[in-house]
Amino acid sequence: MTELKSFARLVQAPLIAIQDLVIGAAARLVRRKLPAREHLRGDDPLRSSKKAAIYVHFDSQGTIHEYHIHQLRELMEAGFRITFVSNAPHFSDSSRRMVRPFCKNIIWRYNVGYDFGAYKDGIASLENLDQIDTLALMNDSIYGPFWKLTETLSAIDESRYDFWGIVDSWEQRRYHLQTFFILFFSKALRSTAFKSFWRRYPYVNNKPWVIRNGEIELTQVLAYQQMRAGALASYWSVAETIKDRLEAFESATLPPAKETFRARLRRLLLTGRPINPMHFFWDVLITDYKCPFIKRELLKANPAGISTATEWAELIASNTPHDVSVIQKHLAS
């Protein structure tokens, strides 16, 4: 069965590559109406800062929740001049008033290209990338940060990296940094590779395509130009930590659901199959690596069936200073 699956992936890979080329070419040819609905000025509280952030928001009702405000405040306190980009179908005056104090600009756009389309438009709105020292791309698919963002970022040795993320991944067999929160430093920002990537990137409303040709390809393009990537929690480091822990507690008695998940996780790690660290490693990322975020999808939908995900509130409350009621309010909305 394993050999059959490997053969299927081998056959499927070139077909997906051809499909992606066709979709990308078609998207570049088709002239859609401009994604932007409105460009608005914010209060621009950090107008002298050389650190910029593109923050992407989506809510089906256009609502600004408490966790959004927490994230914007943390970005601002970390010194970022924020461009707020909303892909929401509605964006009321009250929502605009809530985010304006934190932002330089507000862009309300059609949800064309999802978060990467929004990143593209946010970057295009910046005056001059060569005058920016650090650019953060962040979207609201995560809750947190659980610690002060300044604390997390101050630990980065910028002399070692040209771009940096919270976690890296090998899903789809290609190395990349996950882009729910990612930083680019001056060398990357001034590179032809970075600028060309965003200039040529098409608006495609196909999530697997965006992951392959947006998130994964961005890391690949920069790495090909000798840009150095770094992560708060390296995939293989976290995987080894979890393997050691599984072995240490192998004799422990667990409820059936957790025992099944433990056996599944052990099997995945031993076979070396890449998995999504923000789902499968979520708890160890927080307790051992001080990962400041948790994926919203894990708590709302739990698509990978992570049995420990139900313990998120207790784990965050006992290991971080974060007020978990902020997350609970959004989940209940």
mmCIF file of C-alpha atoms in Angstrom:
data_model
loop_
_atom_site.group_PDB
_atom_site.id
_atom_site.type_symbol
_atom_site.label_atom_id
_atom_site.label_comp_id
_atom_site.label_asym_id
_atom_site.label_seq_id
_atom_site.Cartn_x
_atom_site.Cartn_y
_atom_site.Cartn_z
ATOM 1 C CA MET A 1 0.000 0.000 0.000
ATOM 2 C CA THR A 2 2.830 2.405 0.870
ATOM 3 C CA GLU A 3 4.560 1.693 -2.442
ATOM 4 C CA LEU A 4 1.289 2.236 -4.299
ATOM 5 C CA LYS A 5 0.787 5.615 -2.639
ATOM 6 C CA SER A 6 4.363 6.627 -3.457
ATOM 7 C CA PHE A 7 3.834 5.654 -7.098
ATOM 8 C CA ALA A 8 0.575 7.615 -7.219
ATOM 9 C CA ARG A 9 2.327 10.727 -5.852
ATOM 10 C CA LEU A 10 5.129 10.278 -8.390
ATOM 11 C CA VAL A 11 2.634 10.160 -11.276
ATOM 12 C CA GLN A 12 0.502 12.961 -9.877
ATOM 13 C CA ALA A 13 3.332 15.473 -9.346
ATOM 14 C CA PRO A 14 3.961 16.390 -13.020
ATOM 15 C CA LEU A 15 0.217 16.576 -13.680
ATOM 16 C CA ILE A 16 -0.201 19.049 -10.818
ATOM 17 C CA ALA A 17 2.757 21.072 -12.110
ATOM 18 C CA ILE A 18 1.186 21.313 -15.584
ATOM 19 C CA GLN A 19 -2.180 22.200 -14.085
ATOM 20 C CA ASP A 20 -0.591 24.959 -11.987
ATOM 21 C CA LEU A 21 1.160 26.416 -15.031
ATOM 22 C CA VAL A 22 -2.113 26.534 -16.952
ATOM 23 C CA ILE A 23 -4.031 28.117 -14.050
ATOM 24 C CA GLY A 24 -1.297 30.706 -13.479
ATOM 25 C CA ALA A 25 -1.042 31.594 -17.166
ATOM 26 C CA ALA A 26 -4.816 31.948 -17.476
ATOM 27 C CA ALA A 27 -4.964 34.158 -14.385
ATOM 28 C CA ARG A 28 -2.296 36.461 -15.820
ATOM 29 C CA LEU A 29 -4.183 36.759 -19.105
ATOM 30 C CA VAL A 30 -7.632 37.360 -17.691
ATOM 31 C CA ARG A 31 -8.163 41.017 -16.843
ATOM 32 C CA ARG A 32 -10.277 41.011 -13.713
ATOM 33 C CA LYS A 33 -11.738 44.154 -12.240
ATOM 34 C CA LEU A 34 -9.369 45.764 -9.777
ATOM 35 C CA PRO A 35 -9.387 43.891 -6.441
ATOM 36 C CA ALA A 36 -9.466 47.102 -4.388
ATOM 37 C CA ARG A 37 -12.826 48.538 -3.339
ATOM 38 C CA GLU A 38 -11.462 51.415 -1.249
ATOM 39 C CA HIS A 39 -8.185 52.902 -0.039
ATOM 40 C CA LEU A 40 -8.442 54.728 3.278
ATOM 41 C CA ARG A 41 -5.986 56.588 5.449
ATOM 42 C CA GLY A 42 -5.337 55.457 9.003
ATOM 43 C CA ASP A 43 -4.036 57.554 11.882
ATOM 44 C CA ASP A 44 -0.487 56.400 11.041
ATOM 45 C CA PRO A 45 0.887 56.452 14.602
ATOM 46 C CA LEU A 46 4.394 55.275 13.580
ATOM 47 C CA ARG A 47 5.042 57.323 10.450
ATOM 48 C CA SER A 48 8.816 57.490 11.028
ATOM 49 C CA SER A 49 9.214 53.707 11.443
ATOM 50 C CA LYS A 50 11.237 51.717 8.914
ATOM 51 C CA LYS A 51 9.374 48.541 9.846
ATOM 52 C CA ALA A 52 6.249 47.789 7.832
ATOM 53 C CA ALA A 53 3.524 45.188 8.254
ATOM 54 C CA ILE A 54 0.786 43.946 5.948
ATOM 55 C CA TYR A 55 -2.040 42.562 8.071
ATOM 56 C CA VAL A 56 -4.751 40.584 6.244
ATOM 57 C CA HIS A 57 -8.260 40.328 7.661
ATOM 58 C CA PHE A 58 -11.202 38.197 6.624
ATOM 59 C CA ASP A 59 -14.545 37.851 8.375
ATOM 60 C CA SER A 60 -17.758 36.868 6.606
ATOM 61 C CA GLN A 61 -19.573 39.763 8.284
ATOM 62 C CA GLY A 62 -16.665 42.175 8.174
ATOM 63 C CA THR A 63 -16.499 42.216 11.975
ATOM 64 C CA ILE A 64 -13.381 43.297 13.835
ATOM 65 C CA HIS A 65 -13.001 40.996 16.826
ATOM 66 C CA GLU A 66 -11.072 41.480 20.035
ATOM 67 C CA TYR A 67 -8.317 39.141 18.850
ATOM 68 C CA HIS A 68 -7.804 41.312 15.748
ATOM 69 C CA ILE A 69 -7.291 44.370 17.927
ATOM 70 C CA HIS A 70 -4.872 42.439 20.136
ATOM 71 C CA GLN A 71 -2.799 41.491 17.093
ATOM 72 C CA LEU A 72 -2.790 45.011 15.661
ATOM 73 C CA ARG A 73 -1.766 46.451 19.018
ATOM 74 C CA GLU A 74 1.084 43.945 19.339
ATOM 75 C CA LEU A 75 2.324 44.758 15.838
ATOM 76 C CA MET A 76 2.216 48.480 16.593
ATOM 77 C CA GLU A 77 3.994 48.061 19.935
ATOM 78 C CA ALA A 78 6.690 46.061 18.118
ATOM 79 C CA GLY A 79 7.281 49.136 15.944
ATOM 80 C CA PHE A 80 5.480 48.129 12.745
ATOM 81 C CA ARG A 81 3.768 50.673 10.515
ATOM 82 C CA ILE A 82 0.668 48.699 9.536
ATOM 83 C CA THR A 83 -1.203 48.447 6.264
ATOM 84 C CA PHE A 84 -4.522 46.764 7.076
ATOM 85 C CA VAL A 85 -6.013 44.782 4.180
ATOM 86 C CA SER A 86 -9.537 43.389 4.497
ATOM 87 C CA ASN A 87 -10.869 40.710 2.141
ATOM 88 C CA ALA A 88 -14.253 40.771 3.871
ATOM 89 C CA PRO A 89 -17.442 41.125 1.795
ATOM 90 C CA HIS A 90 -18.602 43.898 4.146
ATOM 91 C CA PHE A 91 -16.546 46.477 5.994
ATOM 92 C CA SER A 92 -18.616 48.872 8.081
ATOM 93 C CA ASP A 93 -17.759 52.327 9.368
ATOM 94 C CA SER A 94 -17.555 50.939 12.903
ATOM 95 C CA SER A 95 -15.013 48.316 11.799
ATOM 96 C CA ARG A 96 -12.960 51.007 10.087
ATOM 97 C CA ARG A 97 -12.990 53.173 13.207
ATOM 98 C CA MET A 98 -11.736 50.254 15.299
ATOM 99 C CA VAL A 99 -8.623 49.615 13.185
ATOM 100 C CA ARG A 100 -7.795 53.184 12.103
ATOM 101 C CA PRO A 101 -5.789 54.131 15.258
ATOM 102 C CA PHE A 102 -3.275 51.334 14.578
ATOM 103 C CA CYS A 103 -2.781 51.691 10.843
ATOM 104 C CA LYS A 104 -1.067 53.763 8.215
ATOM 105 C CA ASN A 105 -3.437 52.650 5.449
ATOM 106 C CA ILE A 106 -6.581 50.559 5.141
ATOM 107 C CA ILE A 107 -7.357 48.671 1.941
ATOM 108 C CA TRP A 108 -10.765 47.090 1.481
ATOM 109 C CA ARG A 109 -10.638 44.706 -1.464
ATOM 110 C CA TYR A 110 -12.479 41.863 -3.154
ATOM 111 C CA ASN A 111 -11.315 38.474 -1.901
ATOM 112 C CA VAL A 112 -9.377 37.769 -5.081
ATOM 113 C CA GLY A 113 -6.311 35.600 -4.536
ATOM 114 C CA TYR A 114 -7.092 35.109 -0.838
ATOM 115 C CA ASP A 115 -4.351 36.099 1.621
ATOM 116 C CA PHE A 116 -1.588 36.114 -1.000
ATOM 117 C CA GLY A 117 -3.602 38.409 -3.231
ATOM 118 C CA ALA A 118 -4.029 40.705 -0.238
ATOM 119 C CA TYR A 119 -0.311 40.526 0.581
ATOM 120 C CA LYS A 120 0.434 41.441 -3.053
ATOM 121 C CA ASP A 121 -1.829 44.508 -2.946
ATOM 122 C CA GLY A 122 -0.540 45.554 0.471
ATOM 123 C CA ILE A 123 3.078 45.365 -0.689
ATOM 124 C CA ALA A 124 2.220 47.268 -3.875
ATOM 125 C CA SER A 125 0.818 50.098 -1.732
ATOM 126 C CA LEU A 126 4.132 50.631 0.078
ATOM 127 C CA GLU A 127 6.096 53.616 -1.173
ATOM 128 C CA ASN A 128 9.553 52.090 -1.468
ATOM 129 C CA LEU A 129 10.699 48.666 -0.319
ATOM 130 C CA ASP A 130 14.327 49.857 -0.396
ATOM 131 C CA GLN A 131 13.566 52.242 2.477
ATOM 132 C CA ILE A 132 12.124 49.534 4.714
ATOM 133 C CA ASP A 133 14.335 47.532 7.074
ATOM 134 C CA THR A 134 11.792 44.847 7.994
ATOM 135 C CA LEU A 135 8.493 43.762 6.454
ATOM 136 C CA ALA A 136 6.038 41.522 8.318
ATOM 137 C CA LEU A 137 3.267 39.637 6.525
ATOM 138 C CA MET A 138 0.561 38.438 8.894
ATOM 139 C CA ASN A 139 -2.981 37.143 8.479
ATOM 140 C CA ASP A 140 -5.778 36.529 10.958
ATOM 141 C CA SER A 141 -5.827 32.729 10.566
ATOM 142 C CA ILE A 142 -4.097 32.505 13.956
ATOM 143 C CA TYR A 143 -4.885 33.401 17.554
ATOM 144 C CA GLY A 144 -2.286 35.090 19.713
ATOM 145 C CA PRO A 145 0.377 36.232 20.284
ATOM 146 C CA PHE A 146 0.431 34.618 23.714
ATOM 147 C CA TRP A 147 3.526 36.553 24.777
ATOM 148 C CA LYS A 148 4.540 40.086 23.862
ATOM 149 C CA LEU A 149 5.447 40.076 20.185
ATOM 150 C CA THR A 150 8.441 42.289 20.953
ATOM 151 C CA GLU A 151 9.758 39.483 23.188
ATOM 152 C CA THR A 152 9.502 36.896 20.414
ATOM 153 C CA LEU A 153 11.071 39.126 17.777
ATOM 154 C CA SER A 154 13.881 40.417 19.966
ATOM 155 C CA ALA A 155 15.326 36.881 20.089
ATOM 156 C CA ILE A 156 15.924 36.817 16.307
ATOM 157 C CA ASP A 157 19.545 37.146 15.236
ATOM 158 C CA GLU A 158 18.986 39.173 12.076
ATOM 159 C CA SER A 159 22.625 38.755 11.051
ATOM 160 C CA ARG A 160 21.909 35.046 10.384
ATOM 161 C CA TYR A 161 18.724 35.341 8.332
ATOM 162 C CA ASP A 162 17.273 37.207 5.369
ATOM 163 C CA PHE A 163 13.716 36.052 6.084
ATOM 164 C CA TRP A 164 12.204 34.352 9.102
ATOM 165 C CA GLY A 165 8.997 32.646 10.188
ATOM 166 C CA ILE A 166 7.417 30.978 13.188
ATOM 167 C CA VAL A 167 7.552 27.459 11.737
ATOM 168 C CA ASP A 168 8.986 25.817 8.654
ATOM 169 C CA SER A 169 7.467 22.854 6.848
ATOM 170 C CA TRP A 170 8.204 20.091 4.343
ATOM 171 C CA GLU A 171 4.625 19.449 3.272
ATOM 172 C CA GLN A 172 4.387 18.555 -0.421
ATOM 173 C CA ARG A 173 8.086 17.627 -0.163
ATOM 174 C CA ARG A 174 9.295 21.194 -0.623
ATOM 175 C CA TYR A 175 10.834 23.258 2.155
ATOM 176 C CA HIS A 176 9.057 26.495 3.057
ATOM 177 C CA LEU A 177 8.221 28.875 5.852
ATOM 178 C CA GLN A 178 4.543 29.086 6.714
ATOM 179 C CA THR A 179 3.241 32.534 5.864
ATOM 180 C CA PHE A 180 0.622 33.272 8.528
ATOM 181 C CA PHE A 181 3.467 35.292 10.086
ATOM 182 C CA ILE A 182 6.709 35.866 8.221
ATOM 183 C CA LEU A 183 9.408 38.554 8.305
ATOM 184 C CA PHE A 184 11.638 39.796 5.492
ATOM 185 C CA PHE A 185 14.798 41.754 6.268
ATOM 186 C CA SER A 186 16.600 44.299 4.138
ATOM 187 C CA LYS A 187 18.583 41.954 1.862
ATOM 188 C CA ALA A 188 15.459 40.029 0.879
ATOM 189 C CA LEU A 189 13.364 43.181 0.471
ATOM 190 C CA ARG A 190 15.915 44.755 -1.852
ATOM 191 C CA SER A 191 16.364 41.623 -3.935
ATOM 192 C CA THR A 192 15.122 41.311 -7.485
ATOM 193 C CA ALA A 193 13.745 37.880 -6.600
ATOM 194 C CA PHE A 194 11.379 39.246 -3.936
ATOM 195 C CA LYS A 195 10.149 42.156 -6.038
ATOM 196 C CA SER A 196 9.724 40.040 -9.162
ATOM 197 C CA PHE A 197 7.810 37.353 -7.266
ATOM 198 C CA TRP A 198 5.144 39.793 -6.130
ATOM 199 C CA ARG A 199 4.986 41.725 -9.386
ATOM 200 C CA ARG A 200 4.344 38.538 -11.387
ATOM 201 C CA TYR A 201 2.168 36.762 -8.837
ATOM 202 C CA PRO A 202 -1.372 36.303 -10.289
ATOM 203 C CA TYR A 203 -4.682 36.420 -8.453
ATOM 204 C CA VAL A 204 -5.889 32.808 -8.209
ATOM 205 C CA ASN A 205 -8.840 31.659 -6.096
ATOM 206 C CA ASN A 206 -7.712 28.083 -5.585
ATOM 207 C CA LYS A 207 -6.342 27.261 -2.144
ATOM 208 C CA PRO A 208 -4.040 24.337 -3.106
ATOM 209 C CA TRP A 209 -2.646 26.460 -5.967
ATOM 210 C CA VAL A 210 -1.991 29.370 -3.589
ATOM 211 C CA ILE A 211 -0.182 27.074 -1.131
ATOM 212 C CA ARG A 212 2.032 25.585 -3.848
ATOM 213 C CA ASN A 213 2.672 28.727 -5.903
ATOM 214 C CA GLY A 214 2.402 31.302 -3.147
ATOM 215 C CA GLU A 215 3.553 30.037 0.247
ATOM 216 C CA ILE A 216 5.908 27.281 -0.928
ATOM 217 C CA GLU A 217 7.214 29.030 -4.035
ATOM 218 C CA LEU A 218 8.070 32.239 -2.163
ATOM 219 C CA THR A 219 10.558 30.404 0.053
ATOM 220 C CA GLN A 220 11.898 28.439 -2.910
ATOM 221 C CA VAL A 221 12.457 31.573 -5.026
ATOM 222 C CA LEU A 222 14.352 33.347 -2.250
ATOM 223 C CA ALA A 223 16.371 30.267 -1.285
ATOM 224 C CA TYR A 224 17.413 29.827 -4.917
ATOM 225 C CA GLN A 225 18.915 33.321 -4.712
ATOM 226 C CA GLN A 226 20.922 32.323 -1.620
ATOM 227 C CA MET A 227 18.609 34.079 0.840
ATOM 228 C CA ARG A 228 18.877 32.526 4.299
ATOM 229 C CA ALA A 229 15.675 31.294 5.941
ATOM 230 C CA GLY A 230 15.138 30.799 9.660
ATOM 231 C CA ALA A 231 12.312 29.729 11.957
ATOM 232 C CA LEU A 232 11.475 30.024 15.626
ATOM 233 C CA ALA A 233 10.741 26.289 15.705
ATOM 234 C CA SER A 234 12.542 24.171 13.115
ATOM 235 C CA TYR A 235 10.399 21.268 11.889
ATOM 236 C CA TRP A 236 12.953 18.524 12.491
ATOM 237 C CA SER A 237 13.936 19.905 15.880
ATOM 238 C CA VAL A 238 10.312 19.810 17.043
ATOM 239 C CA ALA A 239 9.796 16.378 15.470
ATOM 240 C CA GLU A 240 12.778 14.986 17.410
ATOM 241 C CA THR A 241 11.471 16.518 20.645
ATOM 242 C CA ILE A 242 8.116 14.826 20.098
ATOM 243 C CA LYS A 243 9.666 11.465 19.188
ATOM 244 C CA ASP A 244 11.730 11.537 22.386
ATOM 245 C CA ARG A 245 8.630 12.366 24.386
ATOM 246 C CA LEU A 246 6.588 9.611 22.802
ATOM 247 C CA GLU A 247 9.290 7.086 23.679
ATOM 248 C CA ALA A 248 9.567 8.377 27.251
ATOM 249 C CA PHE A 249 5.824 7.956 27.844
ATOM 250 C CA GLU A 250 5.335 4.823 25.758
ATOM 251 C CA SER A 251 4.109 2.814 28.746
ATOM 252 C CA ALA A 252 1.661 5.485 29.928
ATOM 253 C CA THR A 253 -2.016 4.557 29.809
ATOM 254 C CA LEU A 254 -4.088 6.928 27.722
ATOM 255 C CA PRO A 255 -7.754 7.135 26.745
ATOM 256 C CA PRO A 256 -8.429 5.208 23.497
ATOM 257 C CA ALA A 257 -8.693 8.331 21.296
ATOM 258 C CA LYS A 258 -5.377 9.706 22.548
ATOM 259 C CA GLU A 259 -3.662 6.331 22.301
ATOM 260 C CA THR A 260 -4.834 6.023 18.697
ATOM 261 C CA PHE A 261 -3.521 9.500 17.936
ATOM 262 C CA ARG A 262 -0.202 8.784 19.682
ATOM 263 C CA ALA A 263 0.265 5.646 17.574
ATOM 264 C CA ARG A 264 -0.642 7.566 14.432
ATOM 265 C CA LEU A 265 1.772 10.393 15.231
ATOM 266 C CA ARG A 266 4.580 7.919 16.016
ATOM 267 C CA ARG A 267 4.007 6.182 12.690
ATOM 268 C CA LEU A 268 4.077 9.460 10.753
ATOM 269 C CA LEU A 269 7.278 10.595 12.450
ATOM 270 C CA LEU A 270 9.067 7.271 12.014
ATOM 271 C CA THR A 271 8.228 7.100 8.309
ATOM 272 C CA GLY A 272 9.434 10.687 7.842
ATOM 273 C CA ARG A 273 6.206 11.805 6.187
ATOM 274 C CA PRO A 274 5.968 15.614 6.406
ATOM 275 C CA ILE A 275 2.948 16.855 8.366
ATOM 276 C CA ASN A 276 1.622 20.279 9.306
ATOM 277 C CA PRO A 277 3.503 21.334 12.463
ATOM 278 C CA MET A 278 0.921 23.946 13.491
ATOM 279 C CA HIS A 279 -1.652 21.153 13.771
ATOM 280 C CA PHE A 280 0.239 18.023 14.797
ATOM 281 C CA PHE A 281 2.847 19.781 16.989
ATOM 282 C CA TRP A 282 0.680 22.601 18.351
ATOM 283 C CA ASP A 283 1.089 21.800 22.065
ATOM 284 C CA VAL A 284 4.855 21.196 22.078
ATOM 285 C CA LEU A 285 5.335 24.330 19.968
ATOM 286 C CA ILE A 286 3.766 26.361 22.774
ATOM 287 C CA THR A 287 5.213 24.594 25.818
ATOM 288 C CA ASP A 288 8.753 23.957 24.554
ATOM 289 C CA TYR A 289 9.359 26.550 21.829
ATOM 290 C CA LYS A 290 7.220 29.473 23.041
ATOM 291 C CA CYS A 291 5.360 29.583 19.755
ATOM 292 C CA PRO A 292 3.143 32.660 20.174
ATOM 293 C CA PHE A 293 0.297 31.492 17.917
ATOM 294 C CA ILE A 294 -2.205 28.694 17.387
ATOM 295 C CA LYS A 295 -4.093 28.098 14.138
ATOM 296 C CA ARG A 296 -7.741 29.100 14.153
ATOM 297 C CA GLU A 297 -8.593 26.171 11.869
ATOM 298 C CA LEU A 298 -7.258 23.690 14.431
ATOM 299 C CA LEU A 299 -9.710 24.922 17.064
ATOM 300 C CA LYS A 300 -12.716 25.490 14.798
ATOM 301 C CA ALA A 301 -12.530 22.495 12.443
ATOM 302 C CA ASN A 302 -9.594 20.271 13.492
ATOM 303 C CA PRO A 303 -9.350 18.746 9.977
ATOM 304 C CA ALA A 304 -6.502 16.365 10.892
ATOM 305 C CA GLY A 305 -8.362 14.955 13.905
ATOM 306 C CA ILE A 306 -5.810 15.971 16.544
ATOM 307 C CA SER A 307 -7.190 14.429 19.742
ATOM 308 C CA THR A 308 -5.281 16.796 22.043
ATOM 309 C CA ALA A 309 -6.704 19.929 20.408
ATOM 310 C CA THR A 310 -9.595 20.014 22.900
ATOM 311 C CA GLU A 311 -7.061 20.851 25.633
ATOM 312 C CA TRP A 312 -5.986 24.121 24.017
ATOM 313 C CA ALA A 313 -7.544 26.498 26.570
ATOM 314 C CA GLU A 314 -6.053 24.770 29.615
ATOM 315 C CA LEU A 315 -2.624 24.452 28.021
ATOM 316 C CA ILE A 316 -2.460 28.105 26.918
ATOM 317 C CA ALA A 317 -3.792 29.373 30.246
ATOM 318 C CA SER A 318 -1.280 27.329 32.254
ATOM 319 C CA ASN A 319 1.764 28.094 30.101
ATOM 320 C CA THR A 320 1.281 31.677 28.903
ATOM 321 C CA PRO A 321 -0.048 34.989 30.231
ATOM 322 C CA HIS A 322 -2.638 35.174 27.443
ATOM 323 C CA ASP A 323 -6.322 35.682 28.251
ATOM 324 C CA VAL A 324 -7.950 32.667 26.583
ATOM 325 C CA SER A 325 -11.393 34.306 26.818
ATOM 326 C CA VAL A 326 -10.375 36.425 23.811
ATOM 327 C CA ILE A 327 -10.186 33.228 21.736
ATOM 328 C CA GLN A 328 -13.300 31.724 23.313
ATOM 329 C CA LYS A 329 -15.349 34.813 22.427
ATOM 330 C CA HIS A 330 -14.392 34.550 18.785
ATOM 331 C CA LEU A 331 -15.052 30.812 18.617
ATOM 332 C CA ALA A 332 -18.512 31.416 20.061
ATOM 333 C CA SER A 333 -19.334 34.268 17.658
#
